[in-house]
XYZ file of C-alpha atoms in Angstrom:
406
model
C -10.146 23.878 5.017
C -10.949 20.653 6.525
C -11.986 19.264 3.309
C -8.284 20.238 2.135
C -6.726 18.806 5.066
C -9.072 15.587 4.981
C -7.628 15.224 1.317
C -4.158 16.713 0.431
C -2.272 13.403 1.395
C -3.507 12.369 -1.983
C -0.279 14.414 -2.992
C 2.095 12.252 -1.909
C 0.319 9.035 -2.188
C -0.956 10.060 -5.785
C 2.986 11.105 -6.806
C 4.431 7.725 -5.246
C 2.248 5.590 -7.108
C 2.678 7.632 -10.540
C 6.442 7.245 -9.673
C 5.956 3.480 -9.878
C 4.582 3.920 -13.431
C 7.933 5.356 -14.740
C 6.571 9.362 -13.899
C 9.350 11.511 -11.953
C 8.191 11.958 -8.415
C 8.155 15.891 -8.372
C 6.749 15.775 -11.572
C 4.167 13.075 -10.580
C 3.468 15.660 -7.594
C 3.225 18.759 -9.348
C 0.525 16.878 -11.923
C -1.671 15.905 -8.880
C -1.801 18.957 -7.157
C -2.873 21.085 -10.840
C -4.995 18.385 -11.486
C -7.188 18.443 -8.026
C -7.303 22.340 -8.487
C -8.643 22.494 -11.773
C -10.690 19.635 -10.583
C -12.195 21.648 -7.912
C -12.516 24.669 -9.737
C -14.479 22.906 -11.895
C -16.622 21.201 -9.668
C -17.081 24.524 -7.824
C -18.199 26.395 -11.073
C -20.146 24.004 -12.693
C -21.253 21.934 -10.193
C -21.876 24.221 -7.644
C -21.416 21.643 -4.917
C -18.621 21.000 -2.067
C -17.523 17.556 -3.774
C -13.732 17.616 -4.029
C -11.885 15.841 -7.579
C -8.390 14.957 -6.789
C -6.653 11.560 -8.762
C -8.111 9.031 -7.348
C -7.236 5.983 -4.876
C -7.685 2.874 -6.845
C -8.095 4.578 -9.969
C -4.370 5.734 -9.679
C -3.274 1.679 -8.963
C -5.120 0.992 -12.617
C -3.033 3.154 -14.228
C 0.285 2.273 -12.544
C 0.008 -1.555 -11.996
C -2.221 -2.497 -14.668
C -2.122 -0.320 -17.590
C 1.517 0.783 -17.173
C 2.438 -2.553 -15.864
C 0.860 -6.019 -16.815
C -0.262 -4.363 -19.974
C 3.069 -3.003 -21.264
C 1.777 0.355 -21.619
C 4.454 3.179 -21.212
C 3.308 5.912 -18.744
C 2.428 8.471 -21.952
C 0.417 5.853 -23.560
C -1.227 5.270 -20.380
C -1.948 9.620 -20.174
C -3.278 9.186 -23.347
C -5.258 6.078 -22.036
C -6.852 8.856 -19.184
C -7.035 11.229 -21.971
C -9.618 9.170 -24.093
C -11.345 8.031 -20.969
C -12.117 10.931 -19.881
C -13.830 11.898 -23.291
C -15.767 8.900 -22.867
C -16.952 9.809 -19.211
C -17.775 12.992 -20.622
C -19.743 11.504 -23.365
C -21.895 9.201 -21.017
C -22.175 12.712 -18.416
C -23.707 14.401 -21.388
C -25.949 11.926 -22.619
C -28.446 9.275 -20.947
C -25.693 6.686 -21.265
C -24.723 7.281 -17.616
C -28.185 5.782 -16.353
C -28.067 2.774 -19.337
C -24.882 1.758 -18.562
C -25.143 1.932 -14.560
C -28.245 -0.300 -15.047
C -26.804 -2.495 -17.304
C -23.803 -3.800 -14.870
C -25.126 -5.592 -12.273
C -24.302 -4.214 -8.635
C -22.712 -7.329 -7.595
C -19.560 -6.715 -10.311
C -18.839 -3.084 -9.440
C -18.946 -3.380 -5.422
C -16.614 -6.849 -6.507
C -14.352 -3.910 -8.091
C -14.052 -2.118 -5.362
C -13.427 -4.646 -2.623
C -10.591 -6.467 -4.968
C -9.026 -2.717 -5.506
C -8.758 -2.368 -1.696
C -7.140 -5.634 -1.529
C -5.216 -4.937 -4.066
C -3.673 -1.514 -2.567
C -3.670 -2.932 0.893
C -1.190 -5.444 -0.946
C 0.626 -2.704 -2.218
C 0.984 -0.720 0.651
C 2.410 -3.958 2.465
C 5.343 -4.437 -0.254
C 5.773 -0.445 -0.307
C 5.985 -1.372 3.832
C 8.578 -4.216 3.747
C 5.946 -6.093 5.351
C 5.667 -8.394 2.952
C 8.941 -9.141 0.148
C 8.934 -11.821 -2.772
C 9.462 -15.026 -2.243
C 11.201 -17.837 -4.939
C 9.577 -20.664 -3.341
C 5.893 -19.085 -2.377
C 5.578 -15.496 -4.405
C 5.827 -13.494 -1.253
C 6.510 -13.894 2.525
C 6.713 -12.536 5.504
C 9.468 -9.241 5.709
C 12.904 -8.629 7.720
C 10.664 -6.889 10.925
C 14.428 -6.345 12.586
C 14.788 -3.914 9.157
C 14.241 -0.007 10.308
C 12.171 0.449 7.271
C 9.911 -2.315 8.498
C 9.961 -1.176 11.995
C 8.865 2.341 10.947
C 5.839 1.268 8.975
C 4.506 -0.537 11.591
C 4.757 2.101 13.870
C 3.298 4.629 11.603
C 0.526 1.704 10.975
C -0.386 1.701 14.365
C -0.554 5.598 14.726
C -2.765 6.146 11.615
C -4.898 3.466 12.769
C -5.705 4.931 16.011
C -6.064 8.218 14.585
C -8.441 6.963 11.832
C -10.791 5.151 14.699
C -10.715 8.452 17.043
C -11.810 10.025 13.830
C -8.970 12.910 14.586
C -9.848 15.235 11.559
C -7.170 15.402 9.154
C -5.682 12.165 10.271
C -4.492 10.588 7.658
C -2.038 14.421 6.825
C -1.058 14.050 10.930
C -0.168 9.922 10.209
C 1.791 11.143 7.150
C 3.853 14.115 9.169
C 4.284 11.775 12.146
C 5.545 9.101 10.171
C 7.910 11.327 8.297
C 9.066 12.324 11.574
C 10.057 8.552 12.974
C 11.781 8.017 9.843
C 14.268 10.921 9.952
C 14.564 9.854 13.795
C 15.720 6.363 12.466
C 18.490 7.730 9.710
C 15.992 6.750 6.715
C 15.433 10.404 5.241
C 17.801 11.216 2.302
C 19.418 14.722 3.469
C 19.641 15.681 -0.293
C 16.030 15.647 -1.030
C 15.730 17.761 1.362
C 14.171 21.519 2.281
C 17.460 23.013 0.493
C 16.469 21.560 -3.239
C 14.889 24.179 -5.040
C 11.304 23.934 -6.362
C 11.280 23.463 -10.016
C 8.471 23.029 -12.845
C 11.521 21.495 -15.265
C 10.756 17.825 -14.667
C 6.961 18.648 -14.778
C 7.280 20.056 -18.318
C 8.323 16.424 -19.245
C 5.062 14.816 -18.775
C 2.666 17.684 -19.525
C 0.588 16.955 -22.796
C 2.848 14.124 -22.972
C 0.454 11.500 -24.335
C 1.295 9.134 -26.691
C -1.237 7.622 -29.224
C 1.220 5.412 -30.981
C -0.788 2.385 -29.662
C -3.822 3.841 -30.505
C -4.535 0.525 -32.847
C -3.898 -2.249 -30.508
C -6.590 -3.904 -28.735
C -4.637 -3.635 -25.545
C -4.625 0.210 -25.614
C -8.383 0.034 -26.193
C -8.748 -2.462 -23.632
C -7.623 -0.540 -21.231
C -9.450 2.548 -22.126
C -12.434 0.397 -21.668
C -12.127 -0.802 -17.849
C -10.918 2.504 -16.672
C -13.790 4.076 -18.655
C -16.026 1.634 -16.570
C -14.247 1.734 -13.248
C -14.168 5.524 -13.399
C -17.507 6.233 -14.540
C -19.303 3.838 -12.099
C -17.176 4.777 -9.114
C -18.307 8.918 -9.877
C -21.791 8.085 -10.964
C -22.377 6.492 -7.051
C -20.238 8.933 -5.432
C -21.490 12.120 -6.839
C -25.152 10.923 -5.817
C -24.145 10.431 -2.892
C -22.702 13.169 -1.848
C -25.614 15.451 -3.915
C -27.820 13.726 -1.518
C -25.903 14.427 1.514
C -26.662 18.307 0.842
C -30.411 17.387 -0.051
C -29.827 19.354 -3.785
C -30.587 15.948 -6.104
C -31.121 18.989 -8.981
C -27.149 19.173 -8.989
C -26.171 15.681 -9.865
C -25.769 16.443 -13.311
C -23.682 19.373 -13.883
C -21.396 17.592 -10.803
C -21.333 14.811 -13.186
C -20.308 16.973 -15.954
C -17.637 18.815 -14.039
C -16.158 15.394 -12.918
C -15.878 13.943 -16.619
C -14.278 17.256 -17.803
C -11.976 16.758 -14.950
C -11.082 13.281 -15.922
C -10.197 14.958 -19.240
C -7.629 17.300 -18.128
C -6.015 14.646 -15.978
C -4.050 12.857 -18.770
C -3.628 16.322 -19.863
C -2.116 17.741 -16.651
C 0.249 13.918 -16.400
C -2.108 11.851 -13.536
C -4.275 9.503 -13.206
C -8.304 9.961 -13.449
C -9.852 12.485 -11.353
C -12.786 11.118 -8.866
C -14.932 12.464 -6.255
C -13.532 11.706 -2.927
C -15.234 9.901 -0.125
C -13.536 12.447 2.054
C -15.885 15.119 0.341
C -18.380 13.934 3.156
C -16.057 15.576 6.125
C -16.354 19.095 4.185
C -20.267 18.641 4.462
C -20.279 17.524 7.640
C -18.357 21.071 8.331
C -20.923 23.010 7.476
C -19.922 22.672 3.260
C -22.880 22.849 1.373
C -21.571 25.158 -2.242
C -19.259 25.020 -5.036
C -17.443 27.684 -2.543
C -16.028 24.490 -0.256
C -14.386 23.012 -3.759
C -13.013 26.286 -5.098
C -11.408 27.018 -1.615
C -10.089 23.542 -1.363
C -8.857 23.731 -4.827
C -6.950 26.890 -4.446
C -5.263 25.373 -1.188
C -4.312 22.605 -3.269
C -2.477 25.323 -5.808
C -0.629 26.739 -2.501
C 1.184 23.653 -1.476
C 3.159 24.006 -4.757
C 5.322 25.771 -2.540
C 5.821 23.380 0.344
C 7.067 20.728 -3.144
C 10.873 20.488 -1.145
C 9.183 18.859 2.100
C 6.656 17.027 0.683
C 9.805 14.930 -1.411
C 11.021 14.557 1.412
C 8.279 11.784 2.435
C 9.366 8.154 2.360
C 7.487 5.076 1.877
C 7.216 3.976 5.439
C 5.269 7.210 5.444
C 2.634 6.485 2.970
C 2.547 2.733 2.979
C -0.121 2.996 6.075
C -2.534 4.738 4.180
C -2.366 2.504 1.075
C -3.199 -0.531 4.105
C -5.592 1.295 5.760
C -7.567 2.817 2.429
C -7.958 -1.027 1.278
C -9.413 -1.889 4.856
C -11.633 0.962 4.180
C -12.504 -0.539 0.579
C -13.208 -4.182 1.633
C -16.580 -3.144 3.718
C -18.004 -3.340 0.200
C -18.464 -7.006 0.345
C -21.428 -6.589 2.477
C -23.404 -5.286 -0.431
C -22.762 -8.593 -2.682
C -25.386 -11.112 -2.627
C -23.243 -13.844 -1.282
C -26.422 -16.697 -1.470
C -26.586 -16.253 -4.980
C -24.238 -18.536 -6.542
C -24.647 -16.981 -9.589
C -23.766 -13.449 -8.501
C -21.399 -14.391 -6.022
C -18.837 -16.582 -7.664
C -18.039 -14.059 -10.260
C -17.467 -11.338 -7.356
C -15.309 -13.618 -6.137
C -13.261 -14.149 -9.101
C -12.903 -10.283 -8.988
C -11.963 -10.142 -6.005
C -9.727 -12.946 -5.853
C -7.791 -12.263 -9.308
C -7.218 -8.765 -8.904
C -4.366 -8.823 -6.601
C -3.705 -11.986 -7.403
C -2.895 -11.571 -11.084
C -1.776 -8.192 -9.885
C -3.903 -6.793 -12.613
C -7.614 -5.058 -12.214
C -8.244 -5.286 -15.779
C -7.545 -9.350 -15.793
C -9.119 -9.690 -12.555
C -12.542 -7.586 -13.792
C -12.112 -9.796 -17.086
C -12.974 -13.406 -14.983
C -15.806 -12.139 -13.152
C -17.268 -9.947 -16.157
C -16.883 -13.628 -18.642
C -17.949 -15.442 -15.943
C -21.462 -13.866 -15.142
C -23.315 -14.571 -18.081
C -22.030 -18.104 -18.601
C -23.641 -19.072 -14.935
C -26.756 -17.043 -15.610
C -26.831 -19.136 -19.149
C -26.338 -22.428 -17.414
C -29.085 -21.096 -14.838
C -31.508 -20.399 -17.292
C -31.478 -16.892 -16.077
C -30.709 -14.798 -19.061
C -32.923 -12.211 -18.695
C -30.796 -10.644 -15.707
C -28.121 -10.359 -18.095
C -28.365 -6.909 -20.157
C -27.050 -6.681 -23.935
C -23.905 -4.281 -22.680
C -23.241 -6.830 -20.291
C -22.452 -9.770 -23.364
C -20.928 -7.381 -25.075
C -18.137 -6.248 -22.461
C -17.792 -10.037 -21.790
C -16.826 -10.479 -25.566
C -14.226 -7.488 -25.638
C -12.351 -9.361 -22.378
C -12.397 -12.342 -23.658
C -11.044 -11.086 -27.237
C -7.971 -9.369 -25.179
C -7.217 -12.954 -23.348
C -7.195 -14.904 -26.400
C -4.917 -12.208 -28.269
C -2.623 -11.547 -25.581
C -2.440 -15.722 -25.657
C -1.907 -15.759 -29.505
């Protein structure tokens, strides 16, 4: 249960985001709370361990911003996008591709990932805010703070942040509630979304097995199965040792692998973004979590709030724009584990970092710093620390710039 209640804002947050990419909100809702069940129940089965799958942060601003978005991707192309990425994941789980290609990336590029994602989401979560609003003269600037919407977010800002640093278990669901709360006390909850509207599974039907391989050809639809094949496999690979290490069972790593990659599967399957394991898998184990029992019962609380669908619409942005801030705070600590003295491993992390929200793309933004590495460990004379994969996914970014320029 605390796992559950550590994690199920990931239903809202998950659904708003999705709703960005063109996917109905109860619909986008519905597909994130069937996709962290069967994520769980998989985990639980096969893995035997308390790690908890739900769509995840980061992972679900890829698909929405970046494949959906700057690529021109519809939202089915992009399911079918998760679809074949999944497959993939589950081809490197099953084989010993997982190990060659974790060794083959250099750790400096996928903690650069990670920071620029948290960036990137914090940036998001400050337009979803009207903290920040576009700008003709400089791109963005500062928001209306006299605007209620404003005002609410920052209030709901302040209370998630304080609940975060007390570590108050289940903090970020409490920040959600609260902030629903301050909105409907300042007029901003629509009345016809609310408790009275019926659960449905119509607009859910609409998006399930809803993939679309018409692009299947373009190097733009394989592009982007490529980076989120990377981002999600080297995001799972770290967290499921970790966590497998937390419970001191190392022998589990692999079928937790496993049952993550068949997870990512049934993601573009179920209509959501890539399943991952969840950093807050760590508060289960802390609980006392230590079996695939903690995911199953997590999962089938996940299957229950089906029914509380009418309330959870109800839950604006001023609500869930806090989280998206806080989330990327959370992500930025990365940075500590680049080798900033190294020129030639930190400039490239910084061209991650740097491009991602500023090109408001995670695939251009990993493009720079992947090109860039091995041209400043060529002009260093320092080839060797550059692995064959390595030129090779440097060549298939640099292909997509030039044809996306042609």
């Amino acid at each position: 249960m605390v796992s559950f209640f550590t994690i199920v804002y990931i239903v809202v947050v998950n659904g708003a985001i999705l709703a960005d990419a063109g996917i109905p909100i109860e619909a986008g809702i519905i597909a994130t709370i069937l996709t962290s069940f069967a994520g769980c129940i998989l985990m639980g089965f096969i893995g035997n361990t308390p790690i908890i799958l739900v769509p995840g942060m980061g992972v679900n601003a890829l698909f929405t911003y970046t494949i959906c978005g700057s690529m021109g991707l519809s939202w089915q192309e992009g399911l079918a996008v998760v679809f074949i990425s999944g497959i993939l994941f589950a081809i490197v789980a099953f084989t010993k591709l997982s190990g060659i290609i974790s060794a083959s990336i250099p750790n400096s590029l996928k903690e650069a990932i990670t920071v620029g994602i948290g960036i990137f989401l914090t940036f998001i979560g400050l337009q979803k805010g009207g903290i920040v609003t576009g700008s003709d003269t400089t791109f963005v600037k500062l928001g209306d703070f006299t605007d209620p919407h404003v005002i609410v977010t920052l209030i709901t800002l302040l209370i998630t942040i304080t609940l975060f640093a007390r570590n108050i278990p289940g903090n970020f669901l409490i920040s959600i509630l609260l902030g629903t709360a301050i909105a409907a006390g300042f007029g901003l909850i629509n009345s016809t979304q609310g408790p009275a509207s019926a659960f449905s599974m119509g607009s859910y039907f609409e998006i399930f097995g809803a993939m679309s391989f018409e692009k299947i050809a373009d190097l733009a639809f394989w592009t982007a199965t490529f980076s989120l094949t990377m981002v999600i496999v080297f995001e799972n690979i770290g967290l499921v040792h970790g966590h497998v290490n937390m419970i001191n069972r190392p022998d589990r790593y692999i079928g937790s692998l496993r049952a993550n990659a068949i997870s990512a599967i049934t993601a573009g399957l179920f209509g959501t973004s890539p399943t991952v394991s969840t950093v807050e898998t760590a508060a289960g184990i802390s609980a006392g979590g230590r079996t695939g029992l903690t995911a199953i019962t997590t999962g089938l609380l996940f299957l229950s709030s089906l029914f509380f669908l009418p309330y959870i619409k109800m839950i604006p942005d001023s609500a869930i724009a806090p989280i998206l801030i806080l989330i990327g705070g959370l992500m930025i600590q990365n940075i500590q584990n680049i080798d900033l003295k190294d020129f030639t491993e930190s400039f490239p992390a910084f061209l991650i970092i740097a491009l991602i929200p500023l090109t408001y793309s995670i695939v251009d933004g990993m493009a720079f710093g992947f090109i860039a590495y091995p041209i400043l460990k060529l002009v260093m004379k320092r080839t060797r620390e550059v692995a064959l994969p390595l030129y090779v996914i440097a060549l298939l970014f640099l292909a997509n710039f030039i044809t996306h320029t042609i």
